[in-house]
């Protein structure tokens, strides 16, 4: 699948003090993950997934699960194995992962990144083969079983030196930000998330603009709105929808779906990268009846079109959005670094949105980063120039001036 596209196999493919010292104190991080975010209880069956590079934290989490009375099970993969699955599995043998069915039997999934260098793992994977993995996963019916399951999830990001190098990020600063974001003030984030959720629950339209040229409007259509505040309360754990029973760390995200054929306007951004690291720069597209059309870019348009074409037209139907709430996380548009939980960071996504309460069941999609965005809900500004606006001080967008003849 393309970068950030979701979620036909999100479980298996998958979900304080700042600074590197906090990052190295895996026991402290594990306590937060297990006790605060996941709320592990005695008897809970807990699956912990990750890659070889995340093993120290996986181990610390498993120990903390045992201390909480849970039953930990660690599922480990490596870049070499993932690469072999991608490239060397015979075409006729590509099928949905049977591990998904085992995960559905668990009470809790704690998921760390399985790949250390995802670009190397995904390099030279053809669009057709990539689409085939998505198709068999979708056909398995796994996603339809997630809402009905008892599973709850915590999806933990983990600083990667290879990723930082690829994005030209200063690794010590990036690492400090990641661990600091995990340890952010989630009480404050939860309050802001709840206020935004109320606006979106009752809102009719969302309007997004940016200095890069994005100017689009979508109908909210009374769909579910999800507030990720980094912790699962007792009430959260009893929710019917899987994304109400899931959080991420660093946390802080408000997200939901729009009416799939309602999107109109322009979709433009300066910098991004497709899943195998190919740059996508100067992206421009029209949005008509929810469909992304007339795609062009200064760099990467052909690669984008090739991969999206393999998923079919519905992969280019816009039906999802998100707004980041975590003040510790910072985006860097010049380096195509756009963590979705960064406060004020906005994404608009096309493709599969069925687990979010939408109707699109595409086998792939794409999330478009809208940096320095301004967002209003029925004219009430909630993000201005990439900065969150407190709902208490939310203003109404001025009416456009009539042009003089």
Short mmCIF file of C-alpha atoms in Angstrom, two decimals:
data_model
loop_
_atom_site.label_atom_id
_atom_site.label_comp_id
_atom_site.label_asym_id
_atom_site.label_seq_id
_atom_site.Cartn_x
_atom_site.Cartn_y
_atom_site.Cartn_z
CA UNK A 1 0.00 0.00 0.00
CA UNK A 2 1.01 3.61 -0.34
CA UNK A 3 2.44 5.55 2.52
CA UNK A 4 -0.06 6.13 5.29
CA UNK A 5 -2.89 4.48 3.37
CA UNK A 6 -5.20 2.47 5.57
CA UNK A 7 -6.38 0.18 6.77
CA UNK A 8 -6.83 -3.14 5.02
CA UNK A 9 -4.26 -4.95 7.17
CA UNK A 10 -3.61 -2.53 9.97
CA UNK A 11 -3.06 -5.10 12.71
CA UNK A 12 -0.42 -7.35 11.18
CA UNK A 13 1.15 -4.60 9.08
CA UNK A 14 0.75 -2.76 11.82
CA UNK A 15 -1.32 0.34 15.65
CA UNK A 16 6.88 13.08 31.59
CA UNK A 17 10.38 14.05 30.88
CA UNK A 18 11.45 14.75 27.35
CA UNK A 19 14.82 13.90 25.86
CA UNK A 20 16.89 10.88 24.96
CA UNK A 21 17.21 9.92 28.62
CA UNK A 22 13.46 9.33 28.69
CA UNK A 23 13.70 7.37 25.47
CA UNK A 24 16.33 5.05 26.94
CA UNK A 25 14.24 4.48 30.08
CA UNK A 26 12.15 1.80 28.41
CA UNK A 27 10.62 0.70 31.70
CA UNK A 28 9.12 4.17 32.22
CA UNK A 29 7.78 4.27 28.65
CA UNK A 30 6.39 0.73 29.03
CA UNK A 31 4.51 1.69 32.19
CA UNK A 32 2.80 4.50 30.31
CA UNK A 33 1.93 2.25 27.36
CA UNK A 34 0.61 -0.66 29.42
CA UNK A 35 -1.05 1.08 32.36
CA UNK A 36 -2.14 4.49 31.06
CA UNK A 37 -2.70 4.00 27.33
CA UNK A 38 -3.81 0.36 27.09
CA UNK A 39 -5.24 -0.11 30.58
CA UNK A 40 -4.10 -3.74 30.74
CA UNK A 41 -6.02 -5.77 33.34
CA UNK A 42 -5.33 -9.15 34.95
CA UNK A 43 -6.08 -11.92 32.48
CA UNK A 44 -5.82 -9.76 29.35
CA UNK A 45 -4.19 -11.52 26.40
CA UNK A 46 -1.79 -8.93 24.99
CA UNK A 47 -0.08 -9.22 21.60
CA UNK A 48 3.02 -7.02 21.20
CA UNK A 49 4.27 -6.57 17.64
CA UNK A 50 7.41 -4.84 16.41
CA UNK A 51 10.70 -5.06 14.59
CA UNK A 52 14.17 -6.06 15.61
CA UNK A 53 15.12 -2.42 16.26
CA UNK A 54 12.22 -2.02 18.73
CA UNK A 55 13.02 -5.17 20.72
CA UNK A 56 14.21 -3.35 23.90
CA UNK A 57 10.89 -1.54 24.24
CA UNK A 58 8.88 -4.62 23.22
CA UNK A 59 10.59 -6.57 25.98
CA UNK A 60 9.96 -3.82 28.54
CA UNK A 61 6.29 -3.72 27.52
CA UNK A 62 5.97 -7.50 27.85
CA UNK A 63 7.48 -7.39 31.35
CA UNK A 64 5.09 -4.61 32.37
CA UNK A 65 2.13 -6.57 30.97
CA UNK A 66 3.12 -9.50 33.16
CA UNK A 67 3.39 -7.20 36.19
CA UNK A 68 -0.15 -5.99 35.46
CA UNK A 69 -1.39 -9.58 35.42
CA UNK A 70 -1.74 -9.79 31.64
CA UNK A 71 -0.52 -12.53 29.34
CA UNK A 72 2.09 -11.10 26.93
CA UNK A 73 2.89 -12.58 23.52
CA UNK A 74 5.64 -10.99 21.38
CA UNK A 75 5.49 -11.11 17.56
CA UNK A 76 8.78 -10.02 16.00
CA UNK A 77 9.72 -9.39 12.38
CA UNK A 78 12.83 -8.09 10.63
CA UNK A 79 13.41 -5.98 7.55
CA UNK A 80 14.97 -8.98 5.80
CA UNK A 81 11.92 -11.17 6.37
CA UNK A 82 9.52 -8.39 5.37
CA UNK A 83 11.53 -7.78 2.21
CA UNK A 84 11.40 -11.48 1.35
CA UNK A 85 7.63 -11.56 1.82
CA UNK A 86 7.24 -8.51 -0.42
CA UNK A 87 9.57 -9.61 -3.18
CA UNK A 88 9.99 -13.38 -3.06
CA UNK A 89 6.57 -14.79 -2.19
CA UNK A 90 5.30 -16.51 -5.35
CA UNK A 91 2.51 -14.53 -6.97
CA UNK A 92 0.14 -17.50 -6.65
CA UNK A 93 0.87 -17.78 -2.92
CA UNK A 94 0.09 -14.16 -1.96
CA UNK A 95 -2.72 -14.33 0.56
CA UNK A 96 -4.01 -12.54 3.65
CA UNK A 97 -1.96 -13.03 6.78
CA UNK A 98 -3.37 -15.74 9.03
CA UNK A 99 -1.79 -13.92 11.96
CA UNK A 100 -4.68 -11.46 11.68
CA UNK A 101 -7.10 -14.15 12.85
CA UNK A 102 -4.91 -14.89 15.85
CA UNK A 103 -4.74 -11.18 16.72
CA UNK A 104 -8.54 -11.02 16.79
CA UNK A 105 -8.51 -13.44 19.71
CA UNK A 106 -6.44 -11.06 21.86
CA UNK A 107 -7.77 -8.42 24.24
CA UNK A 108 -5.03 -5.89 23.51
CA UNK A 109 -2.70 -5.19 20.61
CA UNK A 110 0.36 -3.04 21.33
CA UNK A 111 2.00 -2.34 17.99
CA UNK A 112 5.44 -0.86 17.43
CA UNK A 113 6.93 -0.27 13.96
CA UNK A 114 7.85 -3.57 12.34
CA UNK A 115 10.27 -2.02 9.82
CA UNK A 116 13.42 -0.09 10.59
CA UNK A 117 14.08 1.01 7.00
CA UNK A 118 10.73 0.87 5.25
CA UNK A 119 12.06 2.52 2.11
CA UNK A 120 14.59 -0.24 1.57
CA UNK A 121 11.97 -2.90 2.28
CA UNK A 122 9.52 -1.38 -0.21
CA UNK A 123 12.07 -0.45 -2.90
CA UNK A 124 11.27 -1.80 -6.38
CA UNK A 125 8.00 -3.39 -5.26
CA UNK A 126 5.80 -3.07 -8.33
CA UNK A 127 2.50 -1.24 -8.16
CA UNK A 128 0.67 -4.37 -9.31
CA UNK A 129 2.24 -6.57 -6.64
CA UNK A 130 1.62 -3.95 -3.98
CA UNK A 131 -2.03 -3.80 -5.03
CA UNK A 132 -2.29 -7.61 -4.91
CA UNK A 133 -1.33 -7.65 -1.23
CA UNK A 134 -4.00 -5.05 -0.59
CA UNK A 135 -6.62 -6.96 -2.56
CA UNK A 136 -6.15 -10.27 -0.74
CA UNK A 137 -6.19 -8.51 2.62
CA UNK A 138 -9.44 -6.74 1.75
CA UNK A 139 -11.02 -9.95 0.45
CA UNK A 140 -10.27 -11.74 3.73
CA UNK A 141 -12.91 -9.71 5.54
CA UNK A 142 -10.49 -8.98 8.37
CA UNK A 143 -11.35 -5.29 8.70
CA UNK A 144 -15.05 -6.11 8.99
CA UNK A 145 -14.26 -8.24 12.03
CA UNK A 146 -12.34 -5.57 13.93
CA UNK A 147 -15.35 -3.59 15.11
CA UNK A 148 -17.07 -6.78 16.26
CA UNK A 149 -13.97 -8.01 18.13
CA UNK A 150 -13.03 -7.18 21.72
CA UNK A 151 -9.60 -5.99 20.61
CA UNK A 152 -8.27 -2.61 21.71
CA UNK A 153 -5.05 -1.15 20.40
CA UNK A 154 -2.11 1.12 21.15
CA UNK A 155 0.08 2.04 18.17
CA UNK A 156 3.48 3.34 19.26
CA UNK A 157 5.88 5.24 17.03
CA UNK A 158 9.59 4.65 17.56
CA UNK A 159 12.51 6.84 16.48
CA UNK A 160 14.40 5.38 13.52
CA UNK A 161 17.90 6.46 12.53
CA UNK A 162 17.39 5.34 8.95
CA UNK A 163 14.17 7.34 8.67
CA UNK A 164 15.80 10.42 10.19
CA UNK A 165 18.68 10.14 7.73
CA UNK A 166 16.34 9.74 4.76
CA UNK A 167 14.37 12.83 5.84
CA UNK A 168 17.59 14.73 6.66
CA UNK A 169 16.43 15.24 10.23
CA UNK A 170 18.83 15.86 13.08
CA UNK A 171 18.55 12.53 14.88
CA UNK A 172 19.12 13.68 18.50
CA UNK A 173 16.49 16.42 18.12
CA UNK A 174 14.09 14.07 16.33
CA UNK A 175 14.55 11.37 18.98
CA UNK A 176 14.00 13.86 21.79
CA UNK A 177 10.83 15.12 20.13
CA UNK A 178 9.46 11.59 19.65
CA UNK A 179 9.93 10.56 23.27
CA UNK A 180 8.75 13.97 24.45
CA UNK A 181 5.63 13.59 22.30
CA UNK A 182 4.89 10.23 23.90
CA UNK A 183 5.19 11.88 27.32
CA UNK A 184 3.13 14.97 26.45
CA UNK A 185 0.43 16.51 28.65
CA UNK A 186 -2.49 14.34 27.57
CA UNK A 187 -4.89 15.95 30.02
CA UNK A 188 -4.64 19.22 28.09
CA UNK A 189 -4.77 17.37 24.76
CA UNK A 190 -7.89 15.48 25.85
CA UNK A 191 -9.68 18.71 26.71
CA UNK A 192 -8.91 20.24 23.33
CA UNK A 193 -9.86 17.03 21.51
CA UNK A 194 -13.25 16.91 23.21
CA UNK A 195 -14.03 20.53 22.30
CA UNK A 196 -13.11 19.96 18.67
CA UNK A 197 -15.08 16.73 18.59
CA UNK A 198 -18.22 18.60 19.67
CA UNK A 199 -17.80 21.09 16.83
CA UNK A 200 -17.27 18.33 14.28
CA UNK A 201 -20.12 16.18 15.63
CA UNK A 202 -22.61 18.97 14.96
CA UNK A 203 -20.87 20.61 12.00
CA UNK A 204 -22.11 20.60 8.42
CA UNK A 205 -19.04 21.55 6.38
CA UNK A 206 -15.28 21.63 6.82
CA UNK A 207 -13.22 24.09 4.75
CA UNK A 208 -9.43 23.73 4.41
CA UNK A 209 -6.99 26.20 2.81
CA UNK A 210 -3.21 26.50 2.77
CA UNK A 211 -0.46 28.80 1.46
CA UNK A 212 0.49 26.06 -1.05
CA UNK A 213 -2.87 26.47 -2.79
CA UNK A 214 -5.23 23.97 -1.18
CA UNK A 215 -8.79 25.26 -1.04
CA UNK A 216 -11.39 22.56 -0.54
CA UNK A 217 -14.73 22.00 1.14
CA UNK A 218 -16.27 18.72 2.32
CA UNK A 219 -19.61 17.76 3.91
CA UNK A 220 -19.24 16.20 7.35
CA UNK A 221 -22.46 14.18 6.95
CA UNK A 222 -22.89 13.32 10.63
CA UNK A 223 -20.23 10.59 10.50
CA UNK A 224 -18.36 9.33 13.61
CA UNK A 225 -15.59 11.63 14.87
CA UNK A 226 -12.66 10.06 16.73
CA UNK A 227 -10.68 11.81 19.47
CA UNK A 228 -7.30 10.21 20.20
CA UNK A 229 -5.93 11.57 23.46
CA UNK A 230 -3.27 8.91 24.05
CA UNK A 231 -5.16 6.89 26.66
CA UNK A 232 -8.05 4.41 26.70
CA UNK A 233 -10.54 5.05 29.49
CA UNK A 234 -12.82 2.34 30.84
CA UNK A 235 -15.60 3.82 28.71
CA UNK A 236 -13.35 3.84 25.62
CA UNK A 237 -12.60 0.15 26.06
CA UNK A 238 -16.32 -0.64 25.74
CA UNK A 239 -16.87 1.33 22.53
CA UNK A 240 -18.24 -0.51 19.49
CA UNK A 241 -15.92 0.98 16.85
CA UNK A 242 -12.28 -0.18 16.84
CA UNK A 243 -10.90 3.34 16.43
CA UNK A 244 -12.72 4.42 19.59
CA UNK A 245 -10.84 1.57 21.29
CA UNK A 246 -7.46 2.58 19.83
CA UNK A 247 -4.89 5.27 20.53
CA UNK A 248 -1.44 6.11 19.25
CA UNK A 249 1.70 7.38 20.91
CA UNK A 250 2.67 10.12 20.39
CA UNK A 251 -1.04 10.78 20.67
CA UNK A 252 -3.23 13.77 20.02
CA UNK A 253 -5.42 13.54 16.94
CA UNK A 254 -8.97 14.36 15.94
CA UNK A 255 -10.16 12.57 12.80
CA UNK A 256 -13.17 11.35 10.90
CA UNK A 257 -14.81 10.95 7.52
CA UNK A 258 -16.74 13.17 5.17
CA UNK A 259 -19.43 12.42 2.60
CA UNK A 260 -17.40 10.69 -0.13
CA UNK A 261 -18.78 12.58 -3.13
CA UNK A 262 -18.87 16.01 -1.48
CA UNK A 263 -15.28 17.21 -1.80
CA UNK A 264 -14.77 20.16 -4.15
CA UNK A 265 -11.90 22.55 -4.80
CA UNK A 266 -8.13 22.23 -5.10
CA UNK A 267 -5.67 19.94 -3.35
CA UNK A 268 -2.06 21.19 -3.35
CA UNK A 269 1.05 20.65 -1.24
CA UNK A 270 4.77 21.28 -1.55
CA UNK A 271 6.58 18.16 -0.34
CA UNK A 272 5.87 14.53 0.45
CA UNK A 273 7.23 11.07 -0.31
CA UNK A 274 5.55 7.89 -1.54
CA UNK A 275 6.01 4.79 0.61
CA UNK A 276 9.27 3.70 -1.03
CA UNK A 277 10.75 7.16 -0.53
CA UNK A 278 10.18 8.54 -4.01
CA UNK A 279 9.71 12.31 -3.71
CA UNK A 280 6.42 13.95 -4.54
CA UNK A 281 6.91 17.70 -4.92
CA UNK A 282 4.70 20.52 -6.07
CA UNK A 283 1.62 18.32 -6.07
CA UNK A 284 -1.56 19.79 -7.54
CA UNK A 285 -4.93 18.24 -8.24
CA UNK A 286 -8.55 19.21 -8.68
CA UNK A 287 -11.24 17.82 -6.41
CA UNK A 288 -14.61 17.31 -8.06
CA UNK A 289 -17.49 15.35 -6.55
CA UNK A 290 -15.01 13.92 -4.08
CA UNK A 291 -12.69 12.59 -6.77
CA UNK A 292 -9.02 13.61 -7.12
CA UNK A 293 -8.55 14.57 -10.78
CA UNK A 294 -6.06 16.22 -13.10
CA UNK A 295 -3.05 15.24 -10.99
CA UNK A 296 0.21 17.00 -11.75
CA UNK A 297 3.41 17.61 -9.84
CA UNK A 298 6.85 19.10 -10.29
CA UNK A 299 8.36 15.75 -9.25
CA UNK A 300 6.78 12.32 -8.82
CA UNK A 301 3.46 12.61 -10.66
CA UNK A 302 4.04 9.49 -12.77
CA UNK A 303 5.01 7.34 -9.77
CA UNK A 304 1.96 8.55 -7.86
CA UNK A 305 -0.39 7.83 -10.77
CA UNK A 306 1.08 4.38 -11.37
CA UNK A 307 0.57 3.24 -7.80
CA UNK A 308 -2.87 4.76 -7.41
CA UNK A 309 -4.11 3.37 -10.72
CA UNK A 310 -3.37 -0.14 -9.47
CA UNK A 311 -5.91 0.34 -6.68
CA UNK A 312 -8.72 1.59 -8.92
CA UNK A 313 -10.72 4.86 -9.04
CA UNK A 314 -12.10 4.62 -5.49
CA UNK A 315 -8.55 4.98 -4.12
CA UNK A 316 -8.69 8.60 -5.35
CA UNK A 317 -12.01 9.39 -3.69
CA UNK A 318 -11.48 11.75 -0.73
CA UNK A 319 -13.34 10.71 2.40
CA UNK A 320 -11.22 11.32 5.49
CA UNK A 321 -9.45 14.12 7.37
CA UNK A 322 -7.39 14.60 10.52
CA UNK A 323 -6.05 17.43 12.67
CA UNK A 324 -3.03 16.98 14.96
CA UNK A 325 -3.18 18.13 18.59
CA UNK A 326 0.21 17.27 20.15
CA UNK A 327 2.19 20.47 20.93
CA UNK A 328 5.50 18.61 21.28
CA UNK A 329 5.40 17.19 17.74
CA UNK A 330 6.60 19.55 14.99
CA UNK A 331 6.31 19.25 11.22
CA UNK A 332 9.03 20.33 8.77
CA UNK A 333 7.45 20.84 5.38
CA UNK A 334 10.78 21.58 3.66
CA UNK A 335 11.97 18.08 4.60
CA UNK A 336 8.61 16.39 3.91
CA UNK A 337 8.29 15.49 7.58
CA UNK A 338 4.62 15.65 8.55
CA UNK A 339 3.76 13.68 11.73
CA UNK A 340 -0.02 13.56 11.76
CA UNK A 341 -0.24 14.22 15.51
CA UNK A 342 1.76 17.48 15.31
CA UNK A 343 -0.41 20.32 16.62
CA UNK A 344 -2.10 22.03 13.67
CA UNK A 345 -0.96 19.46 11.09
CA UNK A 346 -3.82 18.63 8.72
CA UNK A 347 -4.29 15.62 6.47
CA UNK A 348 -6.91 14.88 3.84
CA UNK A 349 -7.06 11.24 2.72
CA UNK A 350 -8.48 9.34 -0.21
CA UNK A 351 -9.31 5.65 -0.40
CA UNK A 352 -10.50 3.17 2.22
CA UNK A 353 -12.38 4.78 5.10
CA UNK A 354 -14.71 1.93 6.07
CA UNK A 355 -13.30 1.45 9.58
CA UNK A 356 -13.83 5.15 10.25
CA UNK A 357 -17.55 4.93 9.56
CA UNK A 358 -17.27 5.69 5.84
CA UNK A 359 -18.41 3.81 2.76
CA UNK A 360 -15.23 3.54 0.68
CA UNK A 361 -13.75 0.02 0.65
CA UNK A 362 -10.84 0.61 -1.72
CA UNK A 363 -7.78 -1.59 -1.21
CA UNK A 364 -5.47 1.41 -1.05
CA UNK A 365 -5.35 5.17 -0.82
CA UNK A 366 -3.19 8.17 0.03
CA UNK A 367 -2.98 10.77 2.77
CA UNK A 368 -2.18 14.29 1.54
CA UNK A 369 -0.29 16.52 4.01
CA UNK A 370 -1.64 20.08 4.25
CA UNK A 371 1.02 22.05 6.11
CA UNK A 372 0.29 25.49 7.61
CA UNK A 373 -3.41 24.98 6.93
CA UNK A 374 -6.36 27.07 7.98
CA UNK A 375 -9.45 25.05 8.86
CA UNK A 376 -12.94 26.25 9.61
CA UNK A 377 -16.04 24.27 10.56
CA UNK A 378 -19.18 26.06 9.40
CA UNK A 379 -17.13 29.27 9.37
CA UNK A 380 -15.59 28.77 12.84
CA UNK A 381 -11.79 28.73 12.60
CA UNK A 382 -10.15 25.88 14.53
CA UNK A 383 -6.71 25.99 12.86
CA UNK A 384 -5.10 29.15 11.50
CA UNK A 385 -1.86 29.01 9.50
CA UNK A 386 -0.92 25.68 11.05
CA UNK A 387 -1.66 26.78 14.62
CA UNK A 388 -4.51 25.42 16.72
CA UNK A 389 -7.11 27.98 17.71
CA UNK A 390 -8.67 27.42 21.12
CA UNK A 391 -12.38 26.66 20.68
CA UNK A 392 -13.01 29.18 23.45
CA UNK A 393 -11.58 31.91 21.22
CA UNK A 394 -12.77 30.45 17.92
CA UNK A 395 -13.75 33.18 15.49
CA UNK A 396 -16.13 33.15 12.58
CA UNK A 397 -14.65 33.48 9.11
CA UNK A 398 -15.48 36.87 7.62
CA UNK A 399 -17.82 36.83 4.68
CA UNK A 400 -15.96 37.23 1.39
CA UNK A 401 -16.05 40.73 -0.02
CA UNK A 402 -18.10 41.20 -3.14
CA UNK A 403 -16.07 42.20 -6.14
CA UNK A 404 -16.78 45.61 -7.54
CA UNK A 405 -17.70 45.92 -11.14
#
